[in-house]
Each structure stands twice: as C-alpha cells, then as structure tokens.
PDB file of C-alpha atoms in Angstrom:
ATOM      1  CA  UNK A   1     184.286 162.578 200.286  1.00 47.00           C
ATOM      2  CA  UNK A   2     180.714 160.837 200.797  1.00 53.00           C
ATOM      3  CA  UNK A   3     180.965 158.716 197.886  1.00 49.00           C
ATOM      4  CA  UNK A   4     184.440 157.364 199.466  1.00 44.00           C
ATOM      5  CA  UNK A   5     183.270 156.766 202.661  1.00 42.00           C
ATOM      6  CA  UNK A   6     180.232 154.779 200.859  1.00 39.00           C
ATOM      7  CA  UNK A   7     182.970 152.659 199.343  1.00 41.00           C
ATOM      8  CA  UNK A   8     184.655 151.993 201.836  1.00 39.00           C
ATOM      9  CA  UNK A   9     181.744 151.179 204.041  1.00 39.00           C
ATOM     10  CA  UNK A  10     180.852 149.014 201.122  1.00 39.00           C
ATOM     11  CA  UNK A  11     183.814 147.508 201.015  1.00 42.00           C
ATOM     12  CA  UNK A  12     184.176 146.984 204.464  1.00 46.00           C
ATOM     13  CA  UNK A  13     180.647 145.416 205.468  1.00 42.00           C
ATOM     14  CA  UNK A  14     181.530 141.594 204.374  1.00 43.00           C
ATOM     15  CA  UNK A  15     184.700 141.906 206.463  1.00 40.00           C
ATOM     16  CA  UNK A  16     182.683 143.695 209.603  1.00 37.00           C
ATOM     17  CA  UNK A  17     179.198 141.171 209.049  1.00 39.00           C
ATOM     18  CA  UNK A  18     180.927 137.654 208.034  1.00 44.00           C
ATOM     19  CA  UNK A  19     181.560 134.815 210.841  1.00 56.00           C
ATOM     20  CA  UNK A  20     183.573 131.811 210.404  1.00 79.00           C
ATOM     21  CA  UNK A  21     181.079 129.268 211.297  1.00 93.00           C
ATOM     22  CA  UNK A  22     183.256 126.349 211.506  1.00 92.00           C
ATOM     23  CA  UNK A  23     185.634 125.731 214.368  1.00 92.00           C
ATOM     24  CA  UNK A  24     187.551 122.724 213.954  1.00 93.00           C
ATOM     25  CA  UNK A  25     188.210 121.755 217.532  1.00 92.00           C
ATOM     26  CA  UNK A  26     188.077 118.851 218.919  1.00 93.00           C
ATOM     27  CA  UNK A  27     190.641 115.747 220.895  1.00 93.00           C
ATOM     28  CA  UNK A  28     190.436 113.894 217.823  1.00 90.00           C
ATOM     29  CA  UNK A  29     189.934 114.614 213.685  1.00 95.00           C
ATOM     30  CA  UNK A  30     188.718 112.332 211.165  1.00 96.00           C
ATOM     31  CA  UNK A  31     188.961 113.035 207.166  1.00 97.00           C
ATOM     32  CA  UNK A  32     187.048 111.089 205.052  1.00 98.00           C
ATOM     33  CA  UNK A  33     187.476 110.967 201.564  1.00 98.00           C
ATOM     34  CA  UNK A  34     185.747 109.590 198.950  1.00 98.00           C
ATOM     35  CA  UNK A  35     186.601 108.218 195.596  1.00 98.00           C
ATOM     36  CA  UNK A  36     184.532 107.101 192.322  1.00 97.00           C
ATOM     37  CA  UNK A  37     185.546 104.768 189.678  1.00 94.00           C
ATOM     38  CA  UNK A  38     184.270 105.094 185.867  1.00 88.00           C
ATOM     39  CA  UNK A  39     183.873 101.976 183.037  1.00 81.00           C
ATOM     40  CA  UNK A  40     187.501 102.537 182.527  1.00 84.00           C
ATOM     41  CA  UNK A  41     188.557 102.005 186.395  1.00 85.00           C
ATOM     42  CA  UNK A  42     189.871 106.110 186.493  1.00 91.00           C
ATOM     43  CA  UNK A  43     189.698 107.700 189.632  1.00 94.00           C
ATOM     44  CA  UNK A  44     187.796 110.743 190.469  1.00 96.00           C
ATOM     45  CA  UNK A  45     187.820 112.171 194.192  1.00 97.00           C
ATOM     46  CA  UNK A  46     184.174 113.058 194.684  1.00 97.00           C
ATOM     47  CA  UNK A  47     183.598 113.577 198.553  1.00 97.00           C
ATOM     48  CA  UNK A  48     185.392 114.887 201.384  1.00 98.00           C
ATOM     49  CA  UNK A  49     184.520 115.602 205.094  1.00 98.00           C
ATOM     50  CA  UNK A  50     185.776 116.124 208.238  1.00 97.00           C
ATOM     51  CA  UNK A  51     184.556 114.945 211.790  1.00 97.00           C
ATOM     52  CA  UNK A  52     185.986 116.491 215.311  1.00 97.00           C
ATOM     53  CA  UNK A  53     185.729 114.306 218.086  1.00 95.00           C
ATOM     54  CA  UNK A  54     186.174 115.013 222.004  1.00 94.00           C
ATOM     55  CA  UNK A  55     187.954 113.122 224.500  1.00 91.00           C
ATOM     56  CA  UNK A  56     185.201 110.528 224.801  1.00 90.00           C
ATOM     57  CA  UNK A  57     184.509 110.009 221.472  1.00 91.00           C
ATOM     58  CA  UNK A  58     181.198 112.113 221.327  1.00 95.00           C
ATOM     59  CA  UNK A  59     181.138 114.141 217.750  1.00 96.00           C
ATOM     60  CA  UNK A  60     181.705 118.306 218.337  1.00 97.00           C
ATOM     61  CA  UNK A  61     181.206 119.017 214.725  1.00 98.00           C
ATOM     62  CA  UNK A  62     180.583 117.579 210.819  1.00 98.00           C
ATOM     63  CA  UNK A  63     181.746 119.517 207.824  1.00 98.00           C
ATOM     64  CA  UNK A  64     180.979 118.417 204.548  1.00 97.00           C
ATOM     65  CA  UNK A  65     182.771 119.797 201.514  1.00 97.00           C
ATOM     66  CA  UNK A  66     180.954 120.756 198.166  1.00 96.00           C
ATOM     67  CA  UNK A  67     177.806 122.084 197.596  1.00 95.00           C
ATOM     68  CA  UNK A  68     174.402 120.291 195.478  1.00 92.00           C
ATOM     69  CA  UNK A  69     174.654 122.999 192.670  1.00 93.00           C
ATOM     70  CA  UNK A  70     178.857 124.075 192.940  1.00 93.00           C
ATOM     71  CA  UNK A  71     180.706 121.065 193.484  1.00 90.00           C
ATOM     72  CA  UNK A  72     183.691 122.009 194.460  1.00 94.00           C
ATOM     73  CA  UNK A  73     185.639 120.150 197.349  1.00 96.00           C
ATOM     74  CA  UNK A  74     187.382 123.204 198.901  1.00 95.00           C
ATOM     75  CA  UNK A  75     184.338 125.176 199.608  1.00 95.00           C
ATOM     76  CA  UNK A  76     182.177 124.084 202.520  1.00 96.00           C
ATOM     77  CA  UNK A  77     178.605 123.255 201.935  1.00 96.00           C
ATOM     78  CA  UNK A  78     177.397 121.544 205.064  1.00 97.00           C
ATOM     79  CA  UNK A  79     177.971 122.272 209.007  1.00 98.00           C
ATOM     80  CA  UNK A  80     176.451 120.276 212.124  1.00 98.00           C
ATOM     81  CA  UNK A  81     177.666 121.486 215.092  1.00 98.00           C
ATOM     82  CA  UNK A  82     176.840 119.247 218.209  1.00 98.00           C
ATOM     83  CA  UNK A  83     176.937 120.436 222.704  1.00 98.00           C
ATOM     84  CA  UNK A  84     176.174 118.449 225.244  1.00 97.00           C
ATOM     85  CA  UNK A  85     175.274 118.956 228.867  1.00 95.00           C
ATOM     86  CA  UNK A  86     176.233 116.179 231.392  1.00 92.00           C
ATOM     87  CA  UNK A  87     177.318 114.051 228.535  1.00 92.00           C
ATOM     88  CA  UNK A  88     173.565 114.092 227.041  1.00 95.00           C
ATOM     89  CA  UNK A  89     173.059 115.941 223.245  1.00 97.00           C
ATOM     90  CA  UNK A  90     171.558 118.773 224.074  1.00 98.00           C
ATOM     91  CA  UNK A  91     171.644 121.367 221.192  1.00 98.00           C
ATOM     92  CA  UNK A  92     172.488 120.957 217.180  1.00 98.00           C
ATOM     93  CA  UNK A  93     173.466 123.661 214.984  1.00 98.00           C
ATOM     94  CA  UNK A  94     173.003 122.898 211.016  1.00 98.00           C
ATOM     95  CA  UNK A  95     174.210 125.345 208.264  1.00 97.00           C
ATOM     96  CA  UNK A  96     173.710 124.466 204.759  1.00 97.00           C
ATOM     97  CA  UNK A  97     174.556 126.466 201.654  1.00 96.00           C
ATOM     98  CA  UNK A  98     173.697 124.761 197.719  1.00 94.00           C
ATOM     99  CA  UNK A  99     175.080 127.273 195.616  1.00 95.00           C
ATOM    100  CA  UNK A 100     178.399 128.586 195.086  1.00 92.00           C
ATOM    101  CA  UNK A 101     177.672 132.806 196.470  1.00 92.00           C
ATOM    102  CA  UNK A 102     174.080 131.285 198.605  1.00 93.00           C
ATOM    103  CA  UNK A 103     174.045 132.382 201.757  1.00 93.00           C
ATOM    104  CA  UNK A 104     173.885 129.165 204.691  1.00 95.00           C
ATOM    105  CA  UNK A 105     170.283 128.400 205.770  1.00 96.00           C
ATOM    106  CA  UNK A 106     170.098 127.543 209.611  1.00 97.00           C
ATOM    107  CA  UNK A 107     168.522 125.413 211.455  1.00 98.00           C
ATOM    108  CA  UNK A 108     168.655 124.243 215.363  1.00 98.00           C
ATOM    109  CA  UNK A 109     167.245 121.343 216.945  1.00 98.00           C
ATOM    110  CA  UNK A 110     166.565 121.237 220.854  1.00 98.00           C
ATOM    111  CA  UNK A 111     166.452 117.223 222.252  1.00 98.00           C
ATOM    112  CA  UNK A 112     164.115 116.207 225.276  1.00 98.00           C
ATOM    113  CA  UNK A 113     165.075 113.376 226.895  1.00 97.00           C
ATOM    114  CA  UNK A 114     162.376 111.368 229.830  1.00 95.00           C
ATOM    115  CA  UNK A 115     162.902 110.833 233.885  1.00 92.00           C
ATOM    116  CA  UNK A 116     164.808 107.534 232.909  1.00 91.00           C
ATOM    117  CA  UNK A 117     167.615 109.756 230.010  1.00 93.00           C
ATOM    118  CA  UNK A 118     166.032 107.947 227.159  1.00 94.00           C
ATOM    119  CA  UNK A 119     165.639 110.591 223.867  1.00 96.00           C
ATOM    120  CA  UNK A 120     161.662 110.931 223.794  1.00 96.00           C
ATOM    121  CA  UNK A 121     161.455 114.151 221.396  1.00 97.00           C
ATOM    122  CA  UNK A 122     163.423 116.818 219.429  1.00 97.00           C
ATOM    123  CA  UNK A 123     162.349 119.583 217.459  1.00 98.00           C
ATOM    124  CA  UNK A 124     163.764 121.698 214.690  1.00 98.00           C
ATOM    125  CA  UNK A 125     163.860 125.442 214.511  1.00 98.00           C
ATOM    126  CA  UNK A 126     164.447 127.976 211.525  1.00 98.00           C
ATOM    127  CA  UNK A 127     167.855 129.974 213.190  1.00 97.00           C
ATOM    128  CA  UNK A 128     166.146 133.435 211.464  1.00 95.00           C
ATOM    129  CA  UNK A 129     162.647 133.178 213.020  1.00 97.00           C
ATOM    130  CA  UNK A 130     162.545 130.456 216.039  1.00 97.00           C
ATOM    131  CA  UNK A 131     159.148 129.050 214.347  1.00 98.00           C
ATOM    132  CA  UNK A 132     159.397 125.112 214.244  1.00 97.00           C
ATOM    133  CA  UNK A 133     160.505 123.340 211.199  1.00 97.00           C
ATOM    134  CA  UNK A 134     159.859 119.777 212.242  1.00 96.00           C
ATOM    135  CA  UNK A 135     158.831 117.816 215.279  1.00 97.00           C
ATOM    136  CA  UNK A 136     159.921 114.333 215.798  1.00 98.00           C
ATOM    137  CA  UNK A 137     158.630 112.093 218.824  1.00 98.00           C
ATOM    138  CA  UNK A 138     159.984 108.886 220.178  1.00 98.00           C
ATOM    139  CA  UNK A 139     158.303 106.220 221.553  1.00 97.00           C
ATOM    140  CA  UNK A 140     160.409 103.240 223.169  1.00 94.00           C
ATOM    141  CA  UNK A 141     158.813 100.222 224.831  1.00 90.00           C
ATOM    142  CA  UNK A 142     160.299  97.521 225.979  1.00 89.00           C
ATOM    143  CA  UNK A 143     161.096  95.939 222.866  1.00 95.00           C
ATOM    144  CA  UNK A 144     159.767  98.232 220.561  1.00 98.00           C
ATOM    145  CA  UNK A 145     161.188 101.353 219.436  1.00 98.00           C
ATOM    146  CA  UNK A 146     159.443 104.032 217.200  1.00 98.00           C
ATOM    147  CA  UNK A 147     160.024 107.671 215.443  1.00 98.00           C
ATOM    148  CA  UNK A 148     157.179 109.884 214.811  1.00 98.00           C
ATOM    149  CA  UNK A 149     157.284 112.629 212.386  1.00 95.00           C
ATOM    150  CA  UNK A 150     154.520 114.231 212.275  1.00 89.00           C
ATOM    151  CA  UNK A 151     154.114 113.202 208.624  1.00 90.00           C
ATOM    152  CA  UNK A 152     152.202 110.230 206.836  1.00 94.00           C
ATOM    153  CA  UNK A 153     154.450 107.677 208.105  1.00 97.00           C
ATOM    154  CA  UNK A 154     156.653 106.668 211.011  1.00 98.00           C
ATOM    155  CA  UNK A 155     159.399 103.790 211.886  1.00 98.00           C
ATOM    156  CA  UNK A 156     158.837 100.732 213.745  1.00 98.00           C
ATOM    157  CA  UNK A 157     161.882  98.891 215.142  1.00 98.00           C
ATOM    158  CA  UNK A 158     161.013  95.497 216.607  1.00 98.00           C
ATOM    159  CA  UNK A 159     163.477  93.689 218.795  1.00 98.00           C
ATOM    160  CA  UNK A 160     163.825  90.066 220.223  1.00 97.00           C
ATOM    161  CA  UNK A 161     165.178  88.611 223.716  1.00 95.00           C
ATOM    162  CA  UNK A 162     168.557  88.992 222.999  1.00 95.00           C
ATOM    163  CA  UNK A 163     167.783  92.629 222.040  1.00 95.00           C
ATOM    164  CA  UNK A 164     168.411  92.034 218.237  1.00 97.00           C
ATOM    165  CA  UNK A 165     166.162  94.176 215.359  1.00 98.00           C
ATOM    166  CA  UNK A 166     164.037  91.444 213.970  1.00 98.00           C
ATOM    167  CA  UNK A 167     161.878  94.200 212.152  1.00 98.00           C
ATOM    168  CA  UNK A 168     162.439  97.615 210.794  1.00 98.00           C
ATOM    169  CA  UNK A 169     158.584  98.646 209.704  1.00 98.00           C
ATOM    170  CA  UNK A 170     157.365 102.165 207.706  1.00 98.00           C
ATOM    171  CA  UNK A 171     153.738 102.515 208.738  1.00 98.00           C
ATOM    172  CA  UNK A 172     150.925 104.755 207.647  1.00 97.00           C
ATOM    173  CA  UNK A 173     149.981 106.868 210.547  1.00 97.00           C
ATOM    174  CA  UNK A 174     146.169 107.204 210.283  1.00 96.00           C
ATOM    175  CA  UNK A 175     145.533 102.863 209.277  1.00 96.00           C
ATOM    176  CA  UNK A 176     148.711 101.687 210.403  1.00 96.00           C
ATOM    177  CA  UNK A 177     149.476  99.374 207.922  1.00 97.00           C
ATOM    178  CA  UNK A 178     152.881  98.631 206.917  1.00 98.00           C
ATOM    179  CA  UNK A 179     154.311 100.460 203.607  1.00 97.00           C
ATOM    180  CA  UNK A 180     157.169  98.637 203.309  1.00 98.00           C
ATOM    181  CA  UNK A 181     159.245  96.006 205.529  1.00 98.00           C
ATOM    182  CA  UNK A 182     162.843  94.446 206.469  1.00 98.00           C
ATOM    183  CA  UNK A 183     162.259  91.379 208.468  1.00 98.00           C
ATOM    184  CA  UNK A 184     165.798  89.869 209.827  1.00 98.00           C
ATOM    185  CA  UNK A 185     166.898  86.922 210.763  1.00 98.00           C
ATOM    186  CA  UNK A 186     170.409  85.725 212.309  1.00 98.00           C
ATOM    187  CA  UNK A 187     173.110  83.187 210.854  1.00 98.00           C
ATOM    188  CA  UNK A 188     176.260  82.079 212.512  1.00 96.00           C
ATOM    189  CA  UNK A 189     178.133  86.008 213.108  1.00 97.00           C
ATOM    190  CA  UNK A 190     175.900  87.435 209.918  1.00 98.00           C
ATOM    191  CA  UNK A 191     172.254  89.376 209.663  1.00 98.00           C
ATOM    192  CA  UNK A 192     170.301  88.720 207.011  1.00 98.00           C
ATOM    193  CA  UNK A 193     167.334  91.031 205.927  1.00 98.00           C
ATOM    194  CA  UNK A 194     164.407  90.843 203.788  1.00 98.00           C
ATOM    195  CA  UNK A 195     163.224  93.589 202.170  1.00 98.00           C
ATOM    196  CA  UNK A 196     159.346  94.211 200.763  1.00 98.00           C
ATOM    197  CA  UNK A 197     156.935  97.200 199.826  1.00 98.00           C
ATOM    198  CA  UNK A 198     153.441  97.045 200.053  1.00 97.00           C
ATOM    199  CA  UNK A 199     152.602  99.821 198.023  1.00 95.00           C
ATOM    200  CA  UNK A 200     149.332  97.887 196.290  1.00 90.00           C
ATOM    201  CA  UNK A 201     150.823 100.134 193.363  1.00 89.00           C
ATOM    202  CA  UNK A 202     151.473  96.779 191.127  1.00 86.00           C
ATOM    203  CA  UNK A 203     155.187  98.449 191.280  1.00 87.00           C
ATOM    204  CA  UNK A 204     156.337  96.884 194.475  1.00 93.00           C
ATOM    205  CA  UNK A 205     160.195  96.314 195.198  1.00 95.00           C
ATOM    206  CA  UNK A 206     161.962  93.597 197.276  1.00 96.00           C
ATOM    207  CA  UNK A 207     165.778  92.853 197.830  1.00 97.00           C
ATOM    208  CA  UNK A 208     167.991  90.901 200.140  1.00 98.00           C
ATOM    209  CA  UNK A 209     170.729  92.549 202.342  1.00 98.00           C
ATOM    210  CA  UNK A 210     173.255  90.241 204.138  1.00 98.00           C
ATOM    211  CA  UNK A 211     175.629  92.018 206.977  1.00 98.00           C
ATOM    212  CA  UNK A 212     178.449  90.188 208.618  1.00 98.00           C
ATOM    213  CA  UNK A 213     180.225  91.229 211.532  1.00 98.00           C
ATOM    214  CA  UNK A 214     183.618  89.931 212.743  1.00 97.00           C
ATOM    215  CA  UNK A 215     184.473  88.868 216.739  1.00 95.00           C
ATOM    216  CA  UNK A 216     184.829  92.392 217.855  1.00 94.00           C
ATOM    217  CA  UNK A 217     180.666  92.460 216.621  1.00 94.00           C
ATOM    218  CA  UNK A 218     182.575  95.281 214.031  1.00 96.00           C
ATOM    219  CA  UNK A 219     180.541  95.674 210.753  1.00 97.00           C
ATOM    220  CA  UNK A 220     182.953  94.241 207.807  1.00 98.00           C
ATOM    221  CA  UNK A 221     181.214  93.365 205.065  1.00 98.00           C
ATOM    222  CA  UNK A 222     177.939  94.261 203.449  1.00 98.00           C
ATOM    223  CA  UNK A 223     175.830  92.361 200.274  1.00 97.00           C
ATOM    224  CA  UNK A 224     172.636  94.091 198.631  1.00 97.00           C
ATOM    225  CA  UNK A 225     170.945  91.706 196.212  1.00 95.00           C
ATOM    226  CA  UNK A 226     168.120  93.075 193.859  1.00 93.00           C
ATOM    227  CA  UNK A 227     167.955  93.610 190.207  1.00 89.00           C
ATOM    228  CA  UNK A 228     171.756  94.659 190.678  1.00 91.00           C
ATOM    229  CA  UNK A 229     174.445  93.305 193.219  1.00 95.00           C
ATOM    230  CA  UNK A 230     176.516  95.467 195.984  1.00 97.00           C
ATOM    231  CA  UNK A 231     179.248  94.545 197.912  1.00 97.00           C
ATOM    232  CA  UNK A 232     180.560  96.938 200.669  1.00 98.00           C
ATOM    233  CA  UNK A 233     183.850  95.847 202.733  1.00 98.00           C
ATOM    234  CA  UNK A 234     184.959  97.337 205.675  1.00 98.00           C
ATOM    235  CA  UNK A 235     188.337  97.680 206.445  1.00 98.00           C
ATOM    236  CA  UNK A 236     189.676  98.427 209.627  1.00 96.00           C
ATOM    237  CA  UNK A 237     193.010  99.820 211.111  1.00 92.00           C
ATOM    238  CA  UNK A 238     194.976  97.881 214.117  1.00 89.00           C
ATOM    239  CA  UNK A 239     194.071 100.110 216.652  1.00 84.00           C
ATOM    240  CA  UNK A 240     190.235  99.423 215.431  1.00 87.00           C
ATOM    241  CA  UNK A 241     189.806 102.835 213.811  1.00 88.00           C
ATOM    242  CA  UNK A 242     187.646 102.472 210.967  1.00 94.00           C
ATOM    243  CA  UNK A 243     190.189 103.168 207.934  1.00 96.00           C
ATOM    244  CA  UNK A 244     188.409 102.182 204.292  1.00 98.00           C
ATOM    245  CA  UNK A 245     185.533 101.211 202.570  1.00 98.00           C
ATOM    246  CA  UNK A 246     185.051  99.593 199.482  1.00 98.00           C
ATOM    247  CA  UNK A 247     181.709  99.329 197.342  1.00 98.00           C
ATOM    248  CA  UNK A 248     181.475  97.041 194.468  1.00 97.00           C
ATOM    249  CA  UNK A 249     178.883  96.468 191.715  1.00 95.00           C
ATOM    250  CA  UNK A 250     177.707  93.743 189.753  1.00 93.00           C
ATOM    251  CA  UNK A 251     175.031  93.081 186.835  1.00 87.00           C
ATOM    252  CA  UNK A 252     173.687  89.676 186.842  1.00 80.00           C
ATOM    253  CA  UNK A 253     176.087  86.725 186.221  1.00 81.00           C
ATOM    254  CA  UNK A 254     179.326  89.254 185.701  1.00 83.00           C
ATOM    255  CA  UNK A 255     182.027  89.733 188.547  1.00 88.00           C
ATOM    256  CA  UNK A 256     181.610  92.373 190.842  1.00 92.00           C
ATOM    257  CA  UNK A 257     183.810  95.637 189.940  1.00 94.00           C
ATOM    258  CA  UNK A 258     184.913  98.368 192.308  1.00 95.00           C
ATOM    259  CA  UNK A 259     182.669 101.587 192.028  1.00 96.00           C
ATOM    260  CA  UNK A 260     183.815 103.667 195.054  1.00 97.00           C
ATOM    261  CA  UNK A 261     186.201 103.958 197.972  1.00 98.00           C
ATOM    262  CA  UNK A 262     185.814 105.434 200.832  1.00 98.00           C
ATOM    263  CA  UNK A 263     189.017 106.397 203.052  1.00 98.00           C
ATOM    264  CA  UNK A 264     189.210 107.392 206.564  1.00 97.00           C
ATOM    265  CA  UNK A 265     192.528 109.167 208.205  1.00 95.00           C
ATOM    266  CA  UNK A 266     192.538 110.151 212.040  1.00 93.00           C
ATOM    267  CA  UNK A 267     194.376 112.448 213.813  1.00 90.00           C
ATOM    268  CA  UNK A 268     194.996 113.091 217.673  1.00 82.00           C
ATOM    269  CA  UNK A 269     195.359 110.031 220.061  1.00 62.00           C
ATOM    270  CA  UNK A 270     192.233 107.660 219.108  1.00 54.00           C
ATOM    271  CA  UNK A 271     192.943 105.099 221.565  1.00 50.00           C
ATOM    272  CA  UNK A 272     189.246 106.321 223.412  1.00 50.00           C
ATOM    273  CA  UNK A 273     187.630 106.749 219.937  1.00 51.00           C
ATOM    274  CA  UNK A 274     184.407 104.583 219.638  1.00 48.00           C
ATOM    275  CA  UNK A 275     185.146 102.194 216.951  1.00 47.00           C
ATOM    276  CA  UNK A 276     181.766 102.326 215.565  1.00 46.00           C
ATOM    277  CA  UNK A 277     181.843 105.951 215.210  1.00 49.00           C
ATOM    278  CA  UNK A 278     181.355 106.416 211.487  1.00 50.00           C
ATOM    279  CA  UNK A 279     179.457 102.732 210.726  1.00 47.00           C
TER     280      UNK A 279
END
C-alpha cells in the first residue's frame, strides 16, 4: 500500500508542481516565421515566434520556439513577459530553457524611470534568489544618449538638430576612448553609416551600412558592405503591418542570392498596431 501511494505521489507531482508559463493573450498576435535557403535554393523553416500585442500596440508577451541545444520548433525555449503601469514598462519576466528536459532559468527586471518619465535605470534579478544579475543605467542629455552596464564598456548615441543619430560610439569606461564607431550621415530619404574598430589589435574591422526608408519614414531596405555583401528588403502589407523580410548574400562581383526569409502574419484588428513594432 505505501509503495503505491509513493507512485502515485510520484506520478502525480509534475501534474500538481508544473505551471504553464505562457499565456497568449493579448488584442492582437503576430507569428513570425523564419526560413533558410541552402547552395541548392531548398527551403528549411528554421525560426518561429509569436508576439501578443494590447490594444495600443504595447507588447504583453514574446515566445520564441526552439531551444540552443534541442532545436525543435514546437517546444518553447524563450518567454518575455512584459506589465505596465500607467502605460510606462514597469516589470519583465524572462524564462529561458537550452535543453530539451532543462528546467527554465528566470530572470526579472524592475525599470526606474526620472521626474520628467524618461527610462534612467533597470536592473535584473535571478527569479530563485532576488540577488541582482545586472544593472544598467541611462544617461540622456540633450542630445546625447548613453547605456551603462556596469561592465568595461558602454554606448554613446550622438544626435544632431533635427534629432537624427549622427554617432553610435562603444567606449571604454575607465579612459573613455572609443572601441569601435558608426558615424552617419544623411542622403536624400537614405542613412548611411560608417563602421570602424579601434582595437590597436592590427585586426581592426570596418564596413558600410546603407538604410533607406520610404515616405511613411518605414524602414524598407537595408545594404551591409564588408568583405561580403547583404541586402535586407522590407516588405510591407496595405494596412502598414510589417509582412516579410528578405536577406540576400553576395561574394564579391557575383549577384546577390536569397539566404533567408522572414514572414510575418497578424491576427486581431491591427488597425492601432504601431507599424514599427517588429523593425
């Protein structure tokens, strides 16, 4: 009689102790997909997730199918959770899980926001023990914006007049000099950015990245020039919903070739949806 009432106890304690994290609520519903293609131009689905919106467009929750070391697209490897108070972020829930029978590792981040509503800090908790996991601090100025880490380096963003990023800096903390840099300048409706390390390694990296938006000021297409070429379109639906994105490569003087898709598919009535949601 003990050793069956073990069993069933035994039995029983996954059923009694699990919670289904997820909830899958929301006004609105976004899928994306995503798609690779080999040498031979054969398809392989390689990506999915799923974003839940609310009536104002502000994100409730991201799941993200697959997991680093059990790849599978029907098992869930990633949950953000998002709540707001007075339309502010308030709270963020993270569980993660990289194997196929590992339990989710949680984490919870707290944001601070100043007298004038602007995000100054938010810190990261472990969900088992409350200790902090990370800290990061921002600083904005009038036309200077930064993130602080707490680690060796932070970002710089530097803005002009017309309140357009002219520079996107990484800088050491204790000398502040720059590690690396994107200076940008602005042509007709495009960006154009200039990449370059400053490593003083004698291995440092540059590249060129041209975005161009259309008259909506809607990302639609994307160029990365370096030892390789990248194209990225984006492809919109007619209510404005972002709906497809295409990435192609190219090697020197050959044509570019499509190397992955990504597809977008709404649900609910989007007509509120912010239209740069997922850029």
């Amino acid at each position: 009689m003990n050793k069956l009432l073990l069993i069933l106890i035994v039995i029983g304690l996954p059923k009694m102790y699990s919670q289904k994290i997820e909830k899958k609520i929301g006004a609105f519903a976004i899928t994306e997909t995503g798609y690779s293609f080999n040498e031979k131009n054969k398809k392989q689905k390689i990506s999915k997730a799923e974003f839940y919106f609310d009536q104002y467009g502000k994100i409730l929750e991201k799941i993200e199918y697959g997991r680093h070391h059990y790849n599978k697209l029907n098992v869930i490897g990633k949950i953000e959770q998002f709540y707001y108070d007075n339309g502010e972020l308030e709270l963020s829930k993270s569980y993660t899980s990289s194997c196929k029978s590992c339990d989710y590792h949680y984490l919870y981040t707290k944001y601070n926001y100043n007298k004038d509503n602007i995000l100054n800090k938010e810190n990261t908790y472990y969900g088992k023990s409350d200790s902090l996991f990370m800290e990061v601090n921002y600083i904005d100025k009038s036309n200077i914006k930064e993130i602080h880490f707490g680690v060796s380096t932070f970002h710089q963003y530097i803005y002009d007049s017309e309140n357009r990023l002219t520079q996107h800096n990484q800088i050491f903390e204790e000398t502040k000099k720059i590690r690396w840099q994107y200076l940008y300048e602005y042509v007709d409706s495009c960006r154009i950015g200039s990449f370059q390390t400053y490593y003083g390694d004698g291995k440092e990296n540059s590249k060129k990245e041209i975005e161009c938006f259309d008259s909506q000021k809607r990302l639609i297409s994307k160029e990365i020039i370096n030892n390789y070429k990248t194209k990225i379109i984006y492809i919109y639906s007619n209510n404005g919903i972002l709906k497809e994105i295409k990435e192609y490569k190219g090697f020197g003087n050959t044509e570019y070739k499509l190397s992955y898709i990504q597809k977008f598919r709404c649900k609910g009535k989007n007509e509120l949806l912010n239209k740069e949601i997922l850029i």
